[in-house]
mmCIF file of C-alpha atoms and ligand atoms in Angstrom:
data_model
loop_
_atom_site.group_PDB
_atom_site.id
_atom_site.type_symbol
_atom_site.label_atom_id
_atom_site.label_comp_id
_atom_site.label_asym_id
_atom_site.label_seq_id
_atom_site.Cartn_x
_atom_site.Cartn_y
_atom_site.Cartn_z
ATOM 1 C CA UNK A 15 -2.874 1.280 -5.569
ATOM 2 C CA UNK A 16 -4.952 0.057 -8.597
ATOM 3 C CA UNK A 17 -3.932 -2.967 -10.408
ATOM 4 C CA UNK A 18 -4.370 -4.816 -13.515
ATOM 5 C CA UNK A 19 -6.002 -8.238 -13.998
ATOM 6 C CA UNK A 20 -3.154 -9.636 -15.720
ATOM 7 C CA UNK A 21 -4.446 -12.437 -16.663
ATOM 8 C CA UNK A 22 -7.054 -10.625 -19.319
ATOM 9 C CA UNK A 23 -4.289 -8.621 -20.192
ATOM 10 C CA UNK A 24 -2.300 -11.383 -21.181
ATOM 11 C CA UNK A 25 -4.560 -13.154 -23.251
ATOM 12 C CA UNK A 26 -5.659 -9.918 -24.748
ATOM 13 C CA UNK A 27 -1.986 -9.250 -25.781
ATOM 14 C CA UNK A 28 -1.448 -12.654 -26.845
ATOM 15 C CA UNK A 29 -2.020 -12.252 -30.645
ATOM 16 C CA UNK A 30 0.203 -9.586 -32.577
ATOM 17 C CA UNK A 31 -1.601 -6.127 -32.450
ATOM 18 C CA UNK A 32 -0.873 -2.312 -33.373
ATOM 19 C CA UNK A 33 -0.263 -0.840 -29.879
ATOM 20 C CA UNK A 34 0.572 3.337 -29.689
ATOM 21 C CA UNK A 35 2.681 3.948 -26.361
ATOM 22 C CA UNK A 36 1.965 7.416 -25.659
ATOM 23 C CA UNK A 37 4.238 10.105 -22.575
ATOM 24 C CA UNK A 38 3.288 12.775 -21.374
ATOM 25 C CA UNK A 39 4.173 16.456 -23.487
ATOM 26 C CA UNK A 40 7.309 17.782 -22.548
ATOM 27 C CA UNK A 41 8.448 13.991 -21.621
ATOM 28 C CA UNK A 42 11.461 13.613 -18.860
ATOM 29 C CA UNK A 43 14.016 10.406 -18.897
ATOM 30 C CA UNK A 44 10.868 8.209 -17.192
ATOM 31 C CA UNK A 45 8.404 9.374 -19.585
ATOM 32 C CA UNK A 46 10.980 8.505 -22.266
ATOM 33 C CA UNK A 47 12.653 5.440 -20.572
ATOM 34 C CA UNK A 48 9.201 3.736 -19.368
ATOM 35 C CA UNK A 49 7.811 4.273 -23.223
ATOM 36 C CA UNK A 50 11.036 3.001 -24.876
ATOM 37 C CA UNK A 51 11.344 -0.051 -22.708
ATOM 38 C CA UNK A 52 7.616 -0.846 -23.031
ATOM 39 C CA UNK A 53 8.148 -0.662 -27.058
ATOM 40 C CA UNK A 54 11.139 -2.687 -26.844
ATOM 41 C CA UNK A 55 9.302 -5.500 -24.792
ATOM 42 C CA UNK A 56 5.945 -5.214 -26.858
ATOM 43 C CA UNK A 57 7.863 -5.925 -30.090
ATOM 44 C CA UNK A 58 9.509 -9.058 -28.337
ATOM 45 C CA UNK A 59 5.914 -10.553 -27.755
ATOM 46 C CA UNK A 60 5.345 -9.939 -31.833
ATOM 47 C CA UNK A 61 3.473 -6.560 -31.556
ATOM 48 C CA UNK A 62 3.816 -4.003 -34.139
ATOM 49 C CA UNK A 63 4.774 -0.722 -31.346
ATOM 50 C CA UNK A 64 5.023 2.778 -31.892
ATOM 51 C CA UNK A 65 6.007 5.165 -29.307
ATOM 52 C CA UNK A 66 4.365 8.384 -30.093
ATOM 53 C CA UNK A 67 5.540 11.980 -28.346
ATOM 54 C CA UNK A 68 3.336 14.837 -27.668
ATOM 55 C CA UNK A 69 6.296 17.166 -28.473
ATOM 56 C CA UNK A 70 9.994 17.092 -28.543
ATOM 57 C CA UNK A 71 11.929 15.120 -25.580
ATOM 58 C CA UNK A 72 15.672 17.104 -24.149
ATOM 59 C CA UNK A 73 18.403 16.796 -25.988
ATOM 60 C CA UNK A 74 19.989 14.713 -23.135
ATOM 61 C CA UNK A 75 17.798 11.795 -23.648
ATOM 62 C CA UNK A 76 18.752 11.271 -27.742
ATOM 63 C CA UNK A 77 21.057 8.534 -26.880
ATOM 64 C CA UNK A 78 18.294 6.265 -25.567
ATOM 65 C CA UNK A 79 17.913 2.677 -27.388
ATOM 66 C CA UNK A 80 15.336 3.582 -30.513
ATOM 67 C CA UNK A 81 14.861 7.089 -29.778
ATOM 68 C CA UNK A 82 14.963 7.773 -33.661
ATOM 69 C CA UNK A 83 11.596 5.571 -34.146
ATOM 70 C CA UNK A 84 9.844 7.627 -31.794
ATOM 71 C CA UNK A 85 6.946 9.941 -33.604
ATOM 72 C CA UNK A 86 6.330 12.961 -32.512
ATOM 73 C CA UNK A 87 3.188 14.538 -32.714
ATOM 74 C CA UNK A 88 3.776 17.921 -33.165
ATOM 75 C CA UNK A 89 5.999 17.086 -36.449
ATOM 76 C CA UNK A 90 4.129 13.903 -37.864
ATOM 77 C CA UNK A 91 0.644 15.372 -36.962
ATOM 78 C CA UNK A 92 -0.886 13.398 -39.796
ATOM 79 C CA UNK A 93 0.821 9.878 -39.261
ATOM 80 C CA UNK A 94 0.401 9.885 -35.234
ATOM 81 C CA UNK A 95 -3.005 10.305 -35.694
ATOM 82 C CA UNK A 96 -3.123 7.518 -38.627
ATOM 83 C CA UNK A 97 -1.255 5.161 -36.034
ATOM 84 C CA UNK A 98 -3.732 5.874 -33.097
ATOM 85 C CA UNK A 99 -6.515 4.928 -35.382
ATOM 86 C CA UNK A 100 -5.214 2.061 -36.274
ATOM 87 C CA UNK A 101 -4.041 1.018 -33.132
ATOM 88 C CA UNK A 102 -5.445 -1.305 -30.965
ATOM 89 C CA UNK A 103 -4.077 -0.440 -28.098
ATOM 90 C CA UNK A 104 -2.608 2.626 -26.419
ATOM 91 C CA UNK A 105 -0.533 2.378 -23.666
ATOM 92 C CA UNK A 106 -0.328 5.929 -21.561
ATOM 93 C CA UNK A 107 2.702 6.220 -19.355
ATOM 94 C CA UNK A 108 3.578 8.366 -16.423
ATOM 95 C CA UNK A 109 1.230 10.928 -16.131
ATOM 96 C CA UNK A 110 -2.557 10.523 -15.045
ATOM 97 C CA UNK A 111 -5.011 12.388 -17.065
ATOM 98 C CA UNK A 112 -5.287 12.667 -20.667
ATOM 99 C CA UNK A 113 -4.908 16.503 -20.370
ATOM 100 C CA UNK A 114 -1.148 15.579 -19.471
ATOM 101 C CA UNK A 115 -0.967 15.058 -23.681
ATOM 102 C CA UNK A 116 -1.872 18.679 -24.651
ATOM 103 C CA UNK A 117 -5.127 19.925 -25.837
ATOM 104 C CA UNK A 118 -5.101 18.693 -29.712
ATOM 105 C CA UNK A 119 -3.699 15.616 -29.154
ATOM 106 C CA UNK A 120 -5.885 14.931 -26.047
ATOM 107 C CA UNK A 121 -9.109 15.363 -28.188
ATOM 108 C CA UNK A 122 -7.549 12.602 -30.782
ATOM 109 C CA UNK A 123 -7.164 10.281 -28.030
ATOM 110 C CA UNK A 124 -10.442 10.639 -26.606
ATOM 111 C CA UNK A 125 -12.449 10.278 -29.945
ATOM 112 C CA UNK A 126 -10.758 6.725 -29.819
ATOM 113 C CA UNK A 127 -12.691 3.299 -28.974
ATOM 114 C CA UNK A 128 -9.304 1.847 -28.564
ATOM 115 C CA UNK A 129 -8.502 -0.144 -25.658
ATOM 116 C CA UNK A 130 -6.538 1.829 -23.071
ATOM 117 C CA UNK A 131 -3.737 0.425 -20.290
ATOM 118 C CA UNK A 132 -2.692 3.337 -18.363
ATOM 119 C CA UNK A 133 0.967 3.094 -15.980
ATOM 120 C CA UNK A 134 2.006 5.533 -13.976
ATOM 121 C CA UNK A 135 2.633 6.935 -10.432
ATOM 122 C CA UNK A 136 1.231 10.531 -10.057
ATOM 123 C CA UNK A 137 -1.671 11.059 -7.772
ATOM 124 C CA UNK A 138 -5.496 11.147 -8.490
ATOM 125 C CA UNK A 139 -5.119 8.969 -11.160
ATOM 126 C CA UNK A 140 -7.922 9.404 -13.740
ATOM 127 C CA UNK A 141 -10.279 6.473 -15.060
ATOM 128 C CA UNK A 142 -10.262 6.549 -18.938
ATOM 129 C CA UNK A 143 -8.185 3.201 -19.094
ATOM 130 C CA UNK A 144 -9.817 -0.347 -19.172
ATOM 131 C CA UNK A 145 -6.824 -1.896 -17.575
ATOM 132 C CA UNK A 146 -5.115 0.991 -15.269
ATOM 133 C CA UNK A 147 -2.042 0.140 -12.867
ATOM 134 C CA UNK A 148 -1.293 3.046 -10.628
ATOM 135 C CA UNK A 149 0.986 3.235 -7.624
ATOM 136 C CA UNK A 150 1.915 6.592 -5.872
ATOM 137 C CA UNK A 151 4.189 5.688 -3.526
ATOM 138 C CA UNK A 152 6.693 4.197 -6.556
ATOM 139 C CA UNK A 153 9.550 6.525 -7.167
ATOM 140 C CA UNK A 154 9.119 6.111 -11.373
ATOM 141 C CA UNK A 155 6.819 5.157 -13.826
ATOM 142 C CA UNK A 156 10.026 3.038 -15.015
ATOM 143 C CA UNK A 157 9.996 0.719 -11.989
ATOM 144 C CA UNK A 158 6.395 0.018 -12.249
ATOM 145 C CA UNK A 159 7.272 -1.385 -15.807
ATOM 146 C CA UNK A 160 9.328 -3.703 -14.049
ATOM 147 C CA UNK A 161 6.667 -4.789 -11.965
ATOM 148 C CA UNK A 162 4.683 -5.053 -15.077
ATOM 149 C CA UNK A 163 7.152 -7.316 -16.258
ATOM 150 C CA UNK A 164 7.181 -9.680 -13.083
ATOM 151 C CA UNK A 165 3.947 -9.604 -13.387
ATOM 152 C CA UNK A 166 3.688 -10.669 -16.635
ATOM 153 C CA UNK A 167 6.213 -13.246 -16.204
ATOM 154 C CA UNK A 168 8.427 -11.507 -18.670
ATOM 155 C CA UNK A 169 11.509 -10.934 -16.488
ATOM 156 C CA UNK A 170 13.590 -13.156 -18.553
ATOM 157 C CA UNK A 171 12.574 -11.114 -21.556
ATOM 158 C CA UNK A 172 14.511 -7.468 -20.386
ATOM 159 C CA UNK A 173 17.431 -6.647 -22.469
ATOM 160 C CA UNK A 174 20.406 -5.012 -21.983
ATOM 161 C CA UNK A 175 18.261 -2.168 -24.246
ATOM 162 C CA UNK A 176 15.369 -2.362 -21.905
ATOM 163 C CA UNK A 177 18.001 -2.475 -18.880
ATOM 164 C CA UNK A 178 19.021 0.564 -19.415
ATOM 165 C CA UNK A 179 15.686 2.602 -20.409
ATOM 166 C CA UNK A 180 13.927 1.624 -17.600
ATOM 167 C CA UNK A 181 17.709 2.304 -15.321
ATOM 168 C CA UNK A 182 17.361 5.986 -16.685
ATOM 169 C CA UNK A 183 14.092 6.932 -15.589
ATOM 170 C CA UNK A 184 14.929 5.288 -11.936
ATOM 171 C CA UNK A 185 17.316 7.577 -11.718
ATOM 172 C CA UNK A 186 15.975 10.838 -13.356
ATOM 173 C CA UNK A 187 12.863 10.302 -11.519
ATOM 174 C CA UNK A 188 14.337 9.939 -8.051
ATOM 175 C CA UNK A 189 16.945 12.500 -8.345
ATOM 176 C CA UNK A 190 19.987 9.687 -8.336
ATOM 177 C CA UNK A 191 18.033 7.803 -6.028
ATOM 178 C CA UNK A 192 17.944 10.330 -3.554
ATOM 179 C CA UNK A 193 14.284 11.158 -2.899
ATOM 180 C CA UNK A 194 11.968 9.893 -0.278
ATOM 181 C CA UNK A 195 9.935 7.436 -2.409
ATOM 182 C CA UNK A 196 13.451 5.482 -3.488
ATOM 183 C CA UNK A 197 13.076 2.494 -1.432
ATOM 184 C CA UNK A 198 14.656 -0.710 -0.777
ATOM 185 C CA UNK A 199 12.954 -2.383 -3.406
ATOM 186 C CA UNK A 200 14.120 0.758 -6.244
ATOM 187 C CA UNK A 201 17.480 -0.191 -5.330
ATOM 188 C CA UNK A 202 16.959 -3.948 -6.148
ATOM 189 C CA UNK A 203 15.166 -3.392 -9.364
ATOM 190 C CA UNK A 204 18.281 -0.976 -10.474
ATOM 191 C CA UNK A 205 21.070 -4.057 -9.223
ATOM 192 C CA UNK A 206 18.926 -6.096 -11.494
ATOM 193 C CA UNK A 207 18.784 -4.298 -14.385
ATOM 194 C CA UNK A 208 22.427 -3.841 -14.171
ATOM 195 C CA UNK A 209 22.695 -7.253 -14.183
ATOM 196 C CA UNK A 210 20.688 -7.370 -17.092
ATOM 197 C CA UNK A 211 23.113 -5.302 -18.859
ATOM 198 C CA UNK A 212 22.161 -1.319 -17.756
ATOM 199 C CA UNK A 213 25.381 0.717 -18.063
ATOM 200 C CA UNK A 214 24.892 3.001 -14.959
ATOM 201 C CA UNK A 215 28.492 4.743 -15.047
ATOM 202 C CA UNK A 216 27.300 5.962 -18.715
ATOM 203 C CA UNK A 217 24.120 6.667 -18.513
ATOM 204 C CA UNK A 218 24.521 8.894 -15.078
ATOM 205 C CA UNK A 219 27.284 10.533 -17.476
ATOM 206 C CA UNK A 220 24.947 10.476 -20.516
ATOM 207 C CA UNK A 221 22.339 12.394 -18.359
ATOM 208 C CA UNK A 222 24.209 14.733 -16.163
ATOM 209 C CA UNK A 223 27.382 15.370 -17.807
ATOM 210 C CA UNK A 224 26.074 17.588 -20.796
ATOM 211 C CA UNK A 225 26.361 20.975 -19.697
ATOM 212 C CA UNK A 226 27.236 23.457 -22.121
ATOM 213 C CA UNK A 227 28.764 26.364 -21.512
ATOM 214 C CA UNK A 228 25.429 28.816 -21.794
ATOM 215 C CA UNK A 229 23.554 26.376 -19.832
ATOM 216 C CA UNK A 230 25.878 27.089 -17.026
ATOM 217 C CA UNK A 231 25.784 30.656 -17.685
ATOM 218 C CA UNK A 232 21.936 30.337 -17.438
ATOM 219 C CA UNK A 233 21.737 28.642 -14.104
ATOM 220 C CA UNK A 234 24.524 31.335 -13.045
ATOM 221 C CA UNK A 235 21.478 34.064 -13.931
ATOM 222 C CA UNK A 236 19.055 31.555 -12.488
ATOM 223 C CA UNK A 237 20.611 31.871 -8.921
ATOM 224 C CA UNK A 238 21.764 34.883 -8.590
ATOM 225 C CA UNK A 239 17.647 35.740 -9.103
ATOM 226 C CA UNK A 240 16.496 33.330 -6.461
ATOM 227 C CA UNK A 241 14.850 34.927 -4.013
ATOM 228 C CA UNK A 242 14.747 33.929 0.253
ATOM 229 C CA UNK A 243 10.992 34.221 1.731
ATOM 230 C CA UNK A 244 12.381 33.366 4.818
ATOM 231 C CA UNK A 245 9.139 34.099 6.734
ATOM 232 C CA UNK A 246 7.881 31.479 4.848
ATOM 233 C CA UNK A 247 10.653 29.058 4.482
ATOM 234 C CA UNK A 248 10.472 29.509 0.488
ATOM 235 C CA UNK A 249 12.739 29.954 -2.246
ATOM 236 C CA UNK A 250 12.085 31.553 -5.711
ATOM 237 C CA UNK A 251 13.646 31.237 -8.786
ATOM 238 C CA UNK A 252 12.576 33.478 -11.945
ATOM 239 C CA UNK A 253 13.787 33.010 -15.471
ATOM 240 C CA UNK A 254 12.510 35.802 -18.213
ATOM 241 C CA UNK A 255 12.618 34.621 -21.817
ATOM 242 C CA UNK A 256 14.691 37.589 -22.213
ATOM 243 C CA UNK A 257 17.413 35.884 -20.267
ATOM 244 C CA UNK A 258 16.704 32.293 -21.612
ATOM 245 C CA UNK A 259 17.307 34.141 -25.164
ATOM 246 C CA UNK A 260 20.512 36.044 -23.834
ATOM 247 C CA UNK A 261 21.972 32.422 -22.863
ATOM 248 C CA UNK A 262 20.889 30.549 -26.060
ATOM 249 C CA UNK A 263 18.236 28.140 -23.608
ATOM 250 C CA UNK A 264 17.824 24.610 -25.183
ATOM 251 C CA UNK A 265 15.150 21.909 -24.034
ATOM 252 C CA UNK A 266 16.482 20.443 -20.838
ATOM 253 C CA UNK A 267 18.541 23.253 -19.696
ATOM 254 C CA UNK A 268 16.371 24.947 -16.856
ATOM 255 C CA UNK A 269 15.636 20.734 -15.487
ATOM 256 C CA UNK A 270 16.631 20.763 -12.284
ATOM 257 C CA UNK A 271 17.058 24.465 -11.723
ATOM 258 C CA UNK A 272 14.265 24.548 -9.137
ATOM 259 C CA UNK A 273 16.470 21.939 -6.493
ATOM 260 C CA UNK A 274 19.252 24.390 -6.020
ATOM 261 C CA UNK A 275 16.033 26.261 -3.488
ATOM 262 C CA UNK A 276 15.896 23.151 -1.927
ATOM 263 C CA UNK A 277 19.569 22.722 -0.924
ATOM 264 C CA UNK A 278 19.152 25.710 1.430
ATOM 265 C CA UNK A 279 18.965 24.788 4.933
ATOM 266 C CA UNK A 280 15.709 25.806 5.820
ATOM 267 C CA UNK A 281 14.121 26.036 2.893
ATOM 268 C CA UNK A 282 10.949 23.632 2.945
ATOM 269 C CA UNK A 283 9.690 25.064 -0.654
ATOM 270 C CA UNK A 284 11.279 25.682 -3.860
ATOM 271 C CA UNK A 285 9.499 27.102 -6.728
ATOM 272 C CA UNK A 286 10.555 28.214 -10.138
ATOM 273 C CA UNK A 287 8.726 30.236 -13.072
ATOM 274 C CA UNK A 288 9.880 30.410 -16.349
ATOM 275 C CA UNK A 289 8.316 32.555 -18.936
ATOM 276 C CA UNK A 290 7.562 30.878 -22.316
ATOM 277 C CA UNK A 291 6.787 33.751 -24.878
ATOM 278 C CA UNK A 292 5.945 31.313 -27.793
ATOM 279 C CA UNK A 293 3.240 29.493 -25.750
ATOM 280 C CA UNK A 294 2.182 32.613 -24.068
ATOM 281 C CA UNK A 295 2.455 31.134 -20.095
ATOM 282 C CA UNK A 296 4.590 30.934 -16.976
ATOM 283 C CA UNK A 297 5.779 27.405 -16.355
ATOM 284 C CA UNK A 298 6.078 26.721 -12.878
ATOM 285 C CA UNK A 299 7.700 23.665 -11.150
ATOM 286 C CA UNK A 300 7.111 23.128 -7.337
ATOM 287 C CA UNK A 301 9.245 21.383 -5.103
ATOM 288 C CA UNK A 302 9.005 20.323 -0.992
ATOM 289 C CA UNK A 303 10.529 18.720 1.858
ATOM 290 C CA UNK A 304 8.317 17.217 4.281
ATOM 291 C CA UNK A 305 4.578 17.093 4.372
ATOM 292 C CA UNK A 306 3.863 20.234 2.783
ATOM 293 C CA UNK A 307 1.881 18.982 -0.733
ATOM 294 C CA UNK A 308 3.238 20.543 -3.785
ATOM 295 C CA UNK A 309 0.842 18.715 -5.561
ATOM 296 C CA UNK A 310 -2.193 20.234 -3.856
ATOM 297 C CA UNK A 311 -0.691 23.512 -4.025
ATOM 298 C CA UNK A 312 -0.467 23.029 -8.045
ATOM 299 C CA UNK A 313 -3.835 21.942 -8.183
ATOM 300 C CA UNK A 314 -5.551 24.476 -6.175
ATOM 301 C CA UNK A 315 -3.513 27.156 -7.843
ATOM 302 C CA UNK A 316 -1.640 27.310 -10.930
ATOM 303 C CA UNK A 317 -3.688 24.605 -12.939
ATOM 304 C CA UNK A 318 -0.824 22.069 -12.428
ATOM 305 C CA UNK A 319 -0.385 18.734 -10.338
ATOM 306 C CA UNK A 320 1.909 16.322 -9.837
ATOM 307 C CA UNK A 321 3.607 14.269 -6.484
ATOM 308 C CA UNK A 322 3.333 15.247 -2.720
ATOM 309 C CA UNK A 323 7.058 17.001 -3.040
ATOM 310 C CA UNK A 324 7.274 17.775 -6.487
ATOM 311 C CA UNK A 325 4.665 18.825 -9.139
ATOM 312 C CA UNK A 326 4.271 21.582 -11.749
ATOM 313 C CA UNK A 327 1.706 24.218 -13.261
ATOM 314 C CA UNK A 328 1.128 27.100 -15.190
ATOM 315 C CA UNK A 329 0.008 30.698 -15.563
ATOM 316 C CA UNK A 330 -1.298 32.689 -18.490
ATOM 317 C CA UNK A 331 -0.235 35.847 -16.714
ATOM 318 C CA UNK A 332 2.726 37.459 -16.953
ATOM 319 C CA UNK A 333 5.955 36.444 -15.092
ATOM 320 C CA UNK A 334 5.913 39.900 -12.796
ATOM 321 C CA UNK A 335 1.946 39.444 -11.801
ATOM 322 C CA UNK A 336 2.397 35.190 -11.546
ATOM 323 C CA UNK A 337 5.048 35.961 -8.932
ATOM 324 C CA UNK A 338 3.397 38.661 -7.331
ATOM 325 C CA UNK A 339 0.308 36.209 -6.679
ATOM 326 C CA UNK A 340 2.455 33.534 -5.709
ATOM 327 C CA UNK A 341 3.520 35.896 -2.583
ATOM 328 C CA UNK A 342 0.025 36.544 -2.106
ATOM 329 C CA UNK A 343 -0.986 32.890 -1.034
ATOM 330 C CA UNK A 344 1.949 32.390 0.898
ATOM 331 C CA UNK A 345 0.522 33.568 4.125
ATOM 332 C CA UNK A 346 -2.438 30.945 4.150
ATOM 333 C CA UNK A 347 0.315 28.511 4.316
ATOM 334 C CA UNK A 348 2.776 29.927 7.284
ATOM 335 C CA UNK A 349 1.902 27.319 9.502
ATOM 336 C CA UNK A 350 2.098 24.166 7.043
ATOM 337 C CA UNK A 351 5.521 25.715 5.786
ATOM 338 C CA UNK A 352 6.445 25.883 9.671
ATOM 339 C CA UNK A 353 7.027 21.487 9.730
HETATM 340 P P1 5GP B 26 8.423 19.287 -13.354
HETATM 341 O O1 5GP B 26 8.357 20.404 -12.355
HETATM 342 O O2 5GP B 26 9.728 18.570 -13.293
HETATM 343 O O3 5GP B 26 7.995 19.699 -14.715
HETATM 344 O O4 5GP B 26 7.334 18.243 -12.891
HETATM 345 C C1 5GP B 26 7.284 17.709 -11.594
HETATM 346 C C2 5GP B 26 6.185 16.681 -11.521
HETATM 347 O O5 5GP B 26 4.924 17.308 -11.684
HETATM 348 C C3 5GP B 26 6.277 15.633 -12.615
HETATM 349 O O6 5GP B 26 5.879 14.411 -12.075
HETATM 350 C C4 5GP B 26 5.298 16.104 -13.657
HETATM 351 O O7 5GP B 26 4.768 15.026 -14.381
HETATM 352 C C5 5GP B 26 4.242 16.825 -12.833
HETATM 353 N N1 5GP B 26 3.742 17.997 -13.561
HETATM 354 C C6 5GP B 26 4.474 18.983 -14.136
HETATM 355 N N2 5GP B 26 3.692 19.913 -14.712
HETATM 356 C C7 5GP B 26 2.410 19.511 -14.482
HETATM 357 C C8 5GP B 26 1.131 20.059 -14.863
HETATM 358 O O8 5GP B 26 1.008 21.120 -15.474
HETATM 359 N N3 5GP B 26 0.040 19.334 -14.455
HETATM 360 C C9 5GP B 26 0.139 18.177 -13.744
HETATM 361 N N4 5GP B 26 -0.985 17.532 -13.392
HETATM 362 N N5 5GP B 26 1.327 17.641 -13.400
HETATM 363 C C10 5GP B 26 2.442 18.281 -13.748
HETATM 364 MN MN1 MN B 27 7.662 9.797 -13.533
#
C-alpha cells in the first residue's frame, strides 16, 4: 500500500483551485462512481471540478448524481484539453497507468506540469503522481474514496449524492459484494453510506435491472458459444461483431458476460473475446478463482492487466487467430489451472 501525506494535501487543497478528475476509457460504475463522488466533495471544499471521460460511460450508469456535467473527451476534444491546461490539479481514479486513458488523451496528460493525485486499487501501480494512494487488496476504487475522506476528516461532508456514487461502485466492483476482496470493512463503509442517504434497493435495480430484450438475446448467443477446455479447467466465450450487430449491442451489454464461465463447477478460468470492428481489436476480459493470476496472464499476453482474478486485454488479430493462440498457451499453465 502507498499512501498520501495528507497533511500537504490538505493545505495544498485548501485554497479554491481548477482540479480535472479523470477515469479510466471505457469507465465501469467505480470509475464513474469514485469520479462523481470526488467532484461532488471537491466542489464542497470551494473547488471549481470537472470530471472529464476518456470516452462514453454504459448507458446503465446515466442516472448517477451529475452525470450530465461530465466531459467527455472524445466529443469535447477541444474543451477537455482547455480544462486540463488550466487545471491545477488532476485527480486519476481507478486504473494505474496513464495508458489506461487511451493513446491521445494520454499524451495530453503527460505534456502537463500539473500536480497529479492518483487513487486506485489495480496492481503495479505506476509513479507519475506526486501524491499517489494505492491499495490492492481494496475491493473498489470507491471505498478508497471513503478512506480518503476519513482521512481527510471529511466524513461529515458525504451526501446523500456522494452516498450513493461511491455505494455503486462498491457494488459493481465487487460483483454485489460477492468477491474475495469484499471484506468486513466494505460492508461497513456500504451500512454507512446508507446511512448517509445511499438508496441501495434502487441503485442495485438502477444497475442490474436494465436488460433489454436484444441484450438478452445477445447473452443467449453468448452462451450457447462458450466453449468447456475441461483439460484445462477453462471456459470461453466468443462474441463476433457480426452477432453484436445481429442483436443491436449497446455499451454495457456484453458486462458481465464473462462470469457466466465462472459459475461452472470446475471452471477455475473464464475468458471472453469480443471483436470490435471499428477499433480494429479483440477485447478480452479474464476472470479466476483461486490463485491463478489473471492479471499476469493479461500482462504477459494480450497487452492487458488488471486484479489477481479479474483483468482485461487486447488483440489486434482477428477473433479466429486470438482464440486459436489463446489455446496455444494453455498448456504452460495445466498445473497452475490444476488448484
Ligand atoms: P473488464 O474485463 O471488466 O474490462 O476489466 C477487468 C479489470 O481489468 C478491471 O479492473 C479493468 O480496469 C482491468 N482492465 C481491463 N482491461 C484492461 C487493459 O487493457 N489493461 C489493463 N492494465 N487493465 C485492464
Ligand atoms: Mn475499480
Amino acid at each position: 500500500m502507498i499512501t498520501i501525506d495528507y497533511k500537504a494535501l490538505k493545505s495544498a487543497l485548501a485554497t479554491p483551485a481548477k482540479i480535472a478528475i479523470i477515469p479510466h476509457r471505457n469507465p465501469d460504475g467505480d470509475a464513474i462512481g469514485s469520479t462523481l463522488a470526488l467532484y461532488h466533495y471537491l466542489k464542497q471544499l470551494g473547488h471549481e471540478a470537472v470530471v472529464i471521460s476518456p470516452n462514453e460511460a454504459p448507458s446503465f450508469l446515466h442516472w448517477m448524481p451529475s452525470f450530465e456535467t461530465i466531459l467527455n473527451y472524445e466529443i469535447d476534444r477541444e474543451l477537455a484539453i482547455k480544462t486540463l491546461e488550466e487545471a491545477s490539479f488532476v485527480f486519476t481514479l481507478d486504473f494505474n497507468h496513464l495508458s489506461r486513458v487511451g493513446h491521445d488523451m494520454q499524451v495530453n496528460l503527460e505534456r502537463l506540469k500539473t500536480t497529479f493525485v492518483m487513487i486506485d486499487h489495480h496492481q503495479q501501480p505506476d509513479s507519475y503522481a506526486q501524491y499517489t494512494y494505492s491499495d490492492t487488496s481494496i475491493c473498489a476504487t470507491c471505498q478508497m474514496v471513503y478512506h480518503f475522506m476519513e482521512s481527510m476528516e471529511d466524513l461529515d461532508k458525504i451526501t446523500p449524492e456522494i452516498a450513493n456514487c461511491l455505494y455503486t461502485g462498491i457494488l459493481t466492483d465487487t460483483g454485489s459484494f460477492k468477491f474475495a476482496a469484499t471484506t468486513a470493512t466494505t460492508h461497513k463503509v456500504a451500512a454507512a453510506l446508507i446511512e448517509k442517504g445511499a438508496q441501495n434497493a434502487t441503485i442495485h435495480r438502477a444497475i442490474y435491472d436494465t436488460n433489454s430484450p436484444s441484450r438478452l438475446h445477445l447473452l443467449g448467443c453468448a452462451l450457447k458459444n462458450m466453449e468447456i477446455l475441461s483439460e484445462f479447467h477453462t471456459a470461453i466465450i466468443h462474441l463476433s461483431q457480426a452477432e453484436l450487430d445481429q442483436y443491436n449491442y449497446k455499451k454495457g451489454d456484453t458486462e458481465g458476460l464473462v462470469n457466466y464461465g465462472l459459475s461452472i463447477e470446475g471452471i477455475v478460468f473464464a475468458v471472453i473475446f469480443i471483436e470490435n470492428a471499428a477499433e480494429k481489436i479483440v477485447k478480452i476480459s479474464f476472470r479466476s478463482q483461486g490463485s491463478f493470476s489473471v492479471n499476469e496472464f493479461a500482462r504477459a499476453h494480450f497487452n492487458g492487466g488488471g486484479h489477481d482474478n479479474a483483468a482485461g486485454g487486447r488483440s489486434d488479430d482477428s477473433l479466429e487467430n486470438t482464440i486459436a493462440h489463446f489455446k496455444t498457451l494453455l498448456p504452460n499453465y495445466k498445473n497452475q489451472l490444476e488448484k
